[in-house]
Amino acid sequence: MIAGLFSLARPFLHALDPETAHQLTIRSLALLPPVSPPSDDPRLSVRALGRLIPNPVGLAAGFDKQCEVPDALLSLGFGFVELGGVVPRPQPGNPRPRVFRLERDEAIINRFGLNSEGLEAVRVRLLARKGRPGVVGVNIGANKDSGDRIGDYAACVAALDGLVDFLTVNVSSPNTPGLRDLQGEAFLDDLLARVSEARGDARAAIVLKIAPDIGLDALDAIVATALRRGVDALTVSNTTVARPASLRDAALARETGGLSGKPLFAPSTRLLAEAYLRVEGRMPLIGVGGVDSAEAAWTKIRAGASLIQLYTALVYKGPGLTADIKRGLVRCLEAERLNHIADVVGRDARTIAQGDFD
Ligand SMILES: Cc1cc2nc3c(=O)[nH]c(=O)nc-3n(C[C@H](O)[C@H](O)[C@H](O)COP(=O)(O)O)c2cc1C
């Protein structure tokens, strides 16, 4: 029903500038009466992040930045929802316009710059839903003008532990100058140690989210550091600063910011497969970037993802996509007579890392 309503509204929303359309979408979701999410096929359940997650299809960070509608998003059928990015003190982000739809490429470029109402506003909202069902996490970052970036992440963890199931350490947003430098080994080691210490008794799972624009040496160091520091999952990947030559919307492609959607699928999935080959089953991977169909989700899982997330395809295909992907994953399992989605994780990592997705 909800998916149908949004399909009807899509032409109207796409006639508006992308940020206004998004604000309207969030306001509409906030008005929806609470409904329980549909129950999922048990073959799709995933044990990760210290939880039994009913299906592997998650909502990626950036959709509900101010943590306003987690329960409405869960009711769309996502197995888990990542809210945020959130930073400790309120900050406006970059001037508008700061998000662009590359319609012909089924892509988005954004340079929001972690616009956030700040930790306190978000903490109050999450406190109000404490104890409700559904796997929910928050993506955390540092203020643009922070003198102690690592302290910012630790402050977010200390304030939100106990209110959410997982916290994603975002060291990969391209729109906060210097943030991605925290992916360097020495910084990352210190950051992950401080984040882990900052947790209270609830001990939310810690997830690390990386950029697609890193070399394999950097990936080696990130995986080793994450494993040493007991990170619970690695998310591959954030948006890219690269501009593939194949982009058709050439004028918009020149906008500064992170590119997401279809053109991100191949590079982020190759990096995911490379990460899987290094992790060797020691922590689960969350595959993000250009998932727009059951086939794309199946490829991410074959590349090594235990869980997947999406954002940009929702803008182009609407919220019915989540149910379509789940149905399609069950069909893929049945076609191969497999009992569980876990049987597929990483099966083709070696060939996908070489760029062969078939
Ligand atoms: C408008 C927009 C805002 C985003 N904001 C965040 C953010 O705050 N933190 C973060 O880690 N990723 C953010 N992302 C990245 C997404 O979570 C995701 O990693 C990326 O878009 C690739 O997935 P997709 O191709 O399915 O969109 C944002 C993406 C978009 C399009």
PDB file of N, CA, C and O in Angstrom, residues 124 131 180 194 203 228 311:
ATOM      1  N   VAL A 124      17.375  12.345  21.702  1.00  0.00           N
ATOM      2  CA  VAL A 124      16.010  12.485  22.244  1.00  0.00           C
ATOM      3  C   VAL A 124      15.025  11.667  21.392  1.00  0.00           C
ATOM      4  O   VAL A 124      14.164  10.955  21.914  1.00  0.00           O
ATOM      5  N   GLY A 131      13.255   0.383  22.913  1.00  0.00           N
ATOM      6  CA  GLY A 131      12.501  -0.829  23.207  1.00  0.00           C
ATOM      7  C   GLY A 131      11.621  -1.299  22.057  1.00  0.00           C
ATOM      8  O   GLY A 131      11.094  -2.398  22.089  1.00  0.00           O
ATOM      9  N   ARG A 180      38.306  11.437   5.212  1.00  0.00           N
ATOM     10  CA  ARG A 180      38.756  10.135   4.707  1.00  0.00           C
ATOM     11  C   ARG A 180      40.196   9.827   5.096  1.00  0.00           C
ATOM     12  O   ARG A 180      40.629   8.688   4.995  1.00  0.00           O
ATOM     13  N   ARG A 194      39.346   4.035  20.592  1.00  0.00           N
ATOM     14  CA  ARG A 194      38.581   5.011  21.389  1.00  0.00           C
ATOM     15  C   ARG A 194      37.073   4.759  21.286  1.00  0.00           C
ATOM     16  O   ARG A 194      36.337   4.883  22.270  1.00  0.00           O
ATOM     17  N   ARG A 203      26.943  -2.053  24.786  1.00  0.00           N
ATOM     18  CA  ARG A 203      27.910  -2.510  23.782  1.00  0.00           C
ATOM     19  C   ARG A 203      27.281  -2.734  22.400  1.00  0.00           C
ATOM     20  O   ARG A 203      27.209  -3.855  21.877  1.00  0.00           O
ATOM     21  N   ARG A 228      41.832  -6.498  14.172  1.00  0.00           N
ATOM     22  CA  ARG A 228      42.584  -6.404  15.443  1.00  0.00           C
ATOM     23  C   ARG A 228      41.752  -5.690  16.502  1.00  0.00           C
ATOM     24  O   ARG A 228      41.772  -6.056  17.670  1.00  0.00           O
ATOM     25  N   TYR A 311      20.244   2.956  -1.250  1.00  0.00           N
ATOM     26  CA  TYR A 311      19.638   4.276  -1.102  1.00  0.00           C
ATOM     27  C   TYR A 311      19.183   4.793  -2.474  1.00  0.00           C
ATOM     28  O   TYR A 311      17.988   4.948  -2.738  1.00  0.00           O
TER      29      TYR A 311
END
